[in-house]
Amino acid sequence: GENVEQHPSTLSVQEGDSAVIKCTYSDSASNYFPWYKQELGKRPQLIIDIRSNVGEKKDQRIAVTLNKTAKHFSLHITETQPEDSAVYFCAASGRGGATNKLIFGTGTLLAVQP
Amino acid sequence: GAVVSQHPSWVICKSGTSVKIECRSLDFQATTMFWYRQFPKQSLMLMATSNEGSKATYEQGVEKDKFLINHASLTLSTLTVTSAHPEDSSFYICSARYGYTFGSGTRLTVV
């Protein structure tokens, strides 16, 4: 089955700096890669996603890149703000295919220092 | 759109009792619902996938007789934790539409 690894587990940046979180997946059949932001005690919120037919996607300060050959994808947050502080999870799924389970990475605690 | 309502948001129960958690899709039909468990400071671990009108598919290591899942309609999926024990205390959360939307989660504490 799918296995998703995520690094780093914690990340501290200064306000205004960029933050990068990386994930690798094991199942080459996975074709959907969402990223979530989870604040303490709350539900995960989808912040951006990318499908396997796309190499990069951007939404304002957030971007995701995908390297299918290497089976890794990354989240990039630019101009970080204190309100970006949260736990971020990557996930992988074979959405629409035989394996459509959404498997999560281990999470990254991002702290943006003002 | 795509709202999933999950109840209860928190529950405390005695060891040995059963607890039912409901997830309702309010404005769409959820043919598939994923059930996750999240321990403090850990990731979301997939427990099972429920499909409307058929048996749920459980992940390896998840006891299907302990965590009963029912998906009898296109708008309701339930997870029942039977004979709960303190080690079952966790945050349980459902997800529909392949991760586009999550329920608000249920904090279960077994005493």
PDB file of N, CA and C in Angstrom, chain A residues 32 34 36 38 41-46 49 51 89 93 95-96 100-107, chain B residues 4 32 34 36 38 42-44 46 49 59 91 93 95 97-105 107:
ATOM      1  N   TYR A  32      -3.088  11.909  -7.006  1.00  0.00           N
ATOM      2  CA  TYR A  32      -3.698  13.099  -6.418  1.00  0.00           C
ATOM      3  C   TYR A  32      -2.981  13.410  -5.119  1.00  0.00           C
ATOM      4  N   PRO A  34      -2.944  16.221  -2.170  1.00  0.00           N
ATOM      5  CA  PRO A  34      -3.434  17.425  -1.483  1.00  0.00           C
ATOM      6  C   PRO A  34      -2.546  17.793  -0.302  1.00  0.00           C
ATOM      7  N   TYR A  36      -2.826  19.899   3.518  1.00  0.00           N
ATOM      8  CA  TYR A  36      -3.783  20.361   4.503  1.00  0.00           C
ATOM      9  C   TYR A  36      -3.093  21.178   5.582  1.00  0.00           C
ATOM     10  N   GLN A  38      -3.790  22.164   9.562  1.00  0.00           N
ATOM     11  CA  GLN A  38      -4.623  21.808  10.704  1.00  0.00           C
ATOM     12  C   GLN A  38      -4.204  22.615  11.922  1.00  0.00           C
ATOM     13  N   GLY A  41      -6.821  21.117  17.483  1.00  0.00           N
ATOM     14  CA  GLY A  41      -8.181  20.734  17.832  1.00  0.00           C
ATOM     15  C   GLY A  41      -9.207  20.900  16.733  1.00  0.00           C
ATOM     16  N   LYS A  42      -8.735  21.266  15.534  1.00  0.00           N
ATOM     17  CA  LYS A  42      -9.687  21.504  14.449  1.00  0.00           C
ATOM     18  C   LYS A  42      -9.493  20.512  13.312  1.00  0.00           C
ATOM     19  N   ARG A  43     -10.405  20.558  12.389  1.00  0.00           N
ATOM     20  CA  ARG A  43     -10.338  19.659  11.245  1.00  0.00           C
ATOM     21  C   ARG A  43      -9.269  20.116  10.272  1.00  0.00           C
ATOM     22  N   PRO A  44      -8.696  19.205   9.504  1.00  0.00           N
ATOM     23  CA  PRO A  44      -7.760  19.618   8.448  1.00  0.00           C
ATOM     24  C   PRO A  44      -8.500  20.424   7.385  1.00  0.00           C
ATOM     25  N   GLN A  45      -7.821  21.425   6.878  1.00  0.00           N
ATOM     26  CA  GLN A  45      -8.392  22.237   5.802  1.00  0.00           C
ATOM     27  C   GLN A  45      -7.520  22.106   4.567  1.00  0.00           C
ATOM     28  N   LEU A  46      -8.161  21.755   3.468  1.00  0.00           N
ATOM     29  CA  LEU A  46      -7.447  21.642   2.209  1.00  0.00           C
ATOM     30  C   LEU A  46      -6.973  23.025   1.769  1.00  0.00           C
ATOM     31  N   ASP A  49      -3.966  21.515  -3.850  1.00  0.00           N
ATOM     32  CA  ASP A  49      -3.777  20.141  -4.283  1.00  0.00           C
ATOM     33  C   ASP A  49      -3.206  20.127  -5.693  1.00  0.00           C
ATOM     34  N   ARG A  51      -2.596  17.365  -9.188  1.00  0.00           N
ATOM     35  CA  ARG A  51      -2.808  16.067  -9.803  1.00  0.00           C
ATOM     36  C   ARG A  51      -1.568  15.680 -10.601  1.00  0.00           C
ATOM     37  N   PHE A  89      -0.065  18.872   6.671  1.00  0.00           N
ATOM     38  CA  PHE A  89      -0.001  17.473   6.258  1.00  0.00           C
ATOM     39  C   PHE A  89      -0.051  17.382   4.741  1.00  0.00           C
ATOM     40  N   SER A  93      -3.124   9.968  -2.928  1.00  0.00           N
ATOM     41  CA  SER A  93      -4.260   9.105  -3.215  1.00  0.00           C
ATOM     42  C   SER A  93      -4.258   8.687  -4.665  1.00  0.00           C
ATOM     43  N   ARG A  95      -6.792   8.631  -6.465  1.00  0.00           N
ATOM     44  CA  ARG A  95      -8.178   9.029  -6.656  1.00  0.00           C
ATOM     45  C   ARG A  95      -8.696   8.641  -8.030  1.00  0.00           C
ATOM     46  N   GLY A  96      -9.838   7.976  -7.997  1.00  0.00           N
ATOM     47  CA  GLY A  96     -10.456   7.566  -9.244  1.00  0.00           C
ATOM     48  C   GLY A  96      -9.922   6.256  -9.756  1.00  0.00           C
ATOM     49  N   ASN A 100      -8.091   4.363  -4.014  1.00  0.00           N
ATOM     50  CA  ASN A 100      -8.467   5.758  -3.836  1.00  0.00           C
ATOM     51  C   ASN A 100      -8.362   6.214  -2.401  1.00  0.00           C
ATOM     52  N   LYS A 101      -7.672   5.458  -1.590  1.00  0.00           N
ATOM     53  CA  LYS A 101      -7.515   5.850  -0.198  1.00  0.00           C
ATOM     54  C   LYS A 101      -6.597   7.056  -0.099  1.00  0.00           C
ATOM     55  N   LEU A 102      -6.922   7.958   0.809  1.00  0.00           N
ATOM     56  CA  LEU A 102      -6.112   9.145   1.039  1.00  0.00           C
ATOM     57  C   LEU A 102      -5.210   8.859   2.231  1.00  0.00           C
ATOM     58  N   ILE A 103      -3.913   8.747   1.966  1.00  0.00           N
ATOM     59  CA  ILE A 103      -2.942   8.427   3.004  1.00  0.00           C
ATOM     60  C   ILE A 103      -2.156   9.685   3.346  1.00  0.00           C
ATOM     61  N   PHE A 104      -2.046   9.965   4.636  1.00  0.00           N
ATOM     62  CA  PHE A 104      -1.411  11.196   5.099  1.00  0.00           C
ATOM     63  C   PHE A 104       0.055  11.009   5.459  1.00  0.00           C
ATOM     64  N   GLY A 105       0.801  12.078   5.290  1.00  0.00           N
ATOM     65  CA  GLY A 105       2.155  12.131   5.808  1.00  0.00           C
ATOM     66  C   GLY A 105       2.125  12.357   7.304  1.00  0.00           C
ATOM     67  N   THR A 106       3.291  12.420   7.900  1.00  0.00           N
ATOM     68  CA  THR A 106       3.409  12.479   9.356  1.00  0.00           C
ATOM     69  C   THR A 106       3.215  13.874   9.925  1.00  0.00           C
ATOM     70  N   GLY A 107       3.199  14.885   9.086  1.00  0.00           N
ATOM     71  CA  GLY A 107       2.907  16.231   9.541  1.00  0.00           C
ATOM     72  C   GLY A 107       4.149  17.061   9.814  1.00  0.00           C
TER      73      GLY A 107
ATOM     74  N   VAL B   4     -19.722  18.487   5.641  1.00  0.00           N
ATOM     75  CA  VAL B   4     -19.938  17.259   6.396  1.00  0.00           C
ATOM     76  C   VAL B   4     -20.143  17.633   7.856  1.00  0.00           C
ATOM     77  N   THR B  32     -18.723   7.533  -0.723  1.00  0.00           N
ATOM     78  CA  THR B  32     -17.573   7.009   0.003  1.00  0.00           C
ATOM     79  C   THR B  32     -17.225   7.951   1.152  1.00  0.00           C
ATOM     80  N   PHE B  34     -14.297   8.278   4.344  1.00  0.00           N
ATOM     81  CA  PHE B  34     -13.099   7.754   5.004  1.00  0.00           C
ATOM     82  C   PHE B  34     -13.156   8.090   6.498  1.00  0.00           C
ATOM     83  N   TYR B  36     -10.894   8.365   9.951  1.00  0.00           N
ATOM     84  CA  TYR B  36      -9.533   8.485  10.439  1.00  0.00           C
ATOM     85  C   TYR B  36      -9.521   8.585  11.954  1.00  0.00           C
ATOM     86  N   GLN B  38      -6.853  10.140  14.989  1.00  0.00           N
ATOM     87  CA  GLN B  38      -5.676  10.962  15.188  1.00  0.00           C
ATOM     88  C   GLN B  38      -5.358  11.066  16.666  1.00  0.00           C
ATOM     89  N   GLN B  42      -0.010  13.523  16.397  1.00  0.00           N
ATOM     90  CA  GLN B  42       0.284  12.531  15.365  1.00  0.00           C
ATOM     91  C   GLN B  42      -0.547  12.804  14.120  1.00  0.00           C
ATOM     92  N   SER B  43      -0.285  12.013  13.114  1.00  0.00           N
ATOM     93  CA  SER B  43      -0.966  12.196  11.844  1.00  0.00           C
ATOM     94  C   SER B  43      -2.339  11.531  11.859  1.00  0.00           C
ATOM     95  N   LEU B  44      -3.053  11.724  10.783  1.00  0.00           N
ATOM     96  CA  LEU B  44      -4.337  11.056  10.620  1.00  0.00           C
ATOM     97  C   LEU B  44      -4.082   9.660  10.059  1.00  0.00           C
ATOM     98  N   LEU B  46      -5.688   6.324   8.600  1.00  0.00           N
ATOM     99  CA  LEU B  46      -6.907   5.805   7.997  1.00  0.00           C
ATOM    100  C   LEU B  46      -7.309   4.507   8.686  1.00  0.00           C
ATOM    101  N   THR B  49     -12.622   2.573   5.055  1.00  0.00           N
ATOM    102  CA  THR B  49     -13.346   3.274   3.995  1.00  0.00           C
ATOM    103  C   THR B  49     -14.742   2.691   3.937  1.00  0.00           C
ATOM    104  N   GLU B  59      -8.530  -1.007   7.255  1.00  0.00           N
ATOM    105  CA  GLU B  59      -7.078  -1.032   7.094  1.00  0.00           C
ATOM    106  C   GLU B  59      -6.493  -2.135   7.981  1.00  0.00           C
ATOM    107  N   PHE B  91      -9.001  11.298  18.655  1.00  0.00           N
ATOM    108  CA  PHE B  91      -9.789  12.210  17.831  1.00  0.00           C
ATOM    109  C   PHE B  91     -10.185  11.437  16.585  1.00  0.00           C
ATOM    110  N   ILE B  93     -12.250  11.342  12.986  1.00  0.00           N
ATOM    111  CA  ILE B  93     -12.712  12.328  12.008  1.00  0.00           C
ATOM    112  C   ILE B  93     -13.031  11.637  10.694  1.00  0.00           C
ATOM    113  N   SER B  95     -14.062  11.905   6.491  1.00  0.00           N
ATOM    114  CA  SER B  95     -13.749  12.724   5.325  1.00  0.00           C
ATOM    115  C   SER B  95     -14.526  12.212   4.128  1.00  0.00           C
ATOM    116  N   ARG B  97     -15.635  13.045  -0.188  1.00  0.00           N
ATOM    117  CA  ARG B  97     -15.188  13.638  -1.466  1.00  0.00           C
ATOM    118  C   ARG B  97     -13.668  13.578  -1.584  1.00  0.00           C
ATOM    119  N   TYR B  98     -13.153  12.403  -1.220  1.00  0.00           N
ATOM    120  CA  TYR B  98     -11.738  12.124  -1.405  1.00  0.00           C
ATOM    121  C   TYR B  98     -10.844  13.193  -0.777  1.00  0.00           C
ATOM    122  N   GLY B  99     -11.237  13.627   0.415  1.00  0.00           N
ATOM    123  CA  GLY B  99     -10.382  14.548   1.151  1.00  0.00           C
ATOM    124  C   GLY B  99     -10.683  16.010   0.934  1.00  0.00           C
ATOM    125  N   TYR B 100     -11.658  16.324   0.113  1.00  0.00           N
ATOM    126  CA  TYR B 100     -12.007  17.725  -0.080  1.00  0.00           C
ATOM    127  C   TYR B 100     -12.667  18.310   1.160  1.00  0.00           C
ATOM    128  N   THR B 101     -13.345  17.460   1.887  1.00  0.00           N
ATOM    129  CA  THR B 101     -14.041  17.989   3.051  1.00  0.00           C
ATOM    130  C   THR B 101     -13.976  17.007   4.204  1.00  0.00           C
ATOM    131  N   PHE B 102     -13.813  17.562   5.395  1.00  0.00           N
ATOM    132  CA  PHE B 102     -13.739  16.764   6.606  1.00  0.00           C
ATOM    133  C   PHE B 102     -14.870  17.156   7.545  1.00  0.00           C
ATOM    134  N   GLY B 103     -15.260  16.186   8.364  1.00  0.00           N
ATOM    135  CA  GLY B 103     -16.132  16.521   9.473  1.00  0.00           C
ATOM    136  C   GLY B 103     -15.327  17.300  10.503  1.00  0.00           C
ATOM    137  N   SER B 104     -15.997  17.789  11.519  1.00  0.00           N
ATOM    138  CA  SER B 104     -15.325  18.602  12.523  1.00  0.00           C
ATOM    139  C   SER B 104     -14.589  17.763  13.557  1.00  0.00           C
ATOM    140  N   GLY B 105     -14.772  16.455  13.508  1.00  0.00           N
ATOM    141  CA  GLY B 105     -14.052  15.573  14.414  1.00  0.00           C
ATOM    142  C   GLY B 105     -14.803  15.311  15.703  1.00  0.00           C
ATOM    143  N   ARG B 107     -13.906  14.132  19.656  1.00  0.00           N
ATOM    144  CA  ARG B 107     -12.895  13.844  20.676  1.00  0.00           C
ATOM    145  C   ARG B 107     -13.495  12.821  21.634  1.00  0.00           C
TER     146      ARG B 107
END
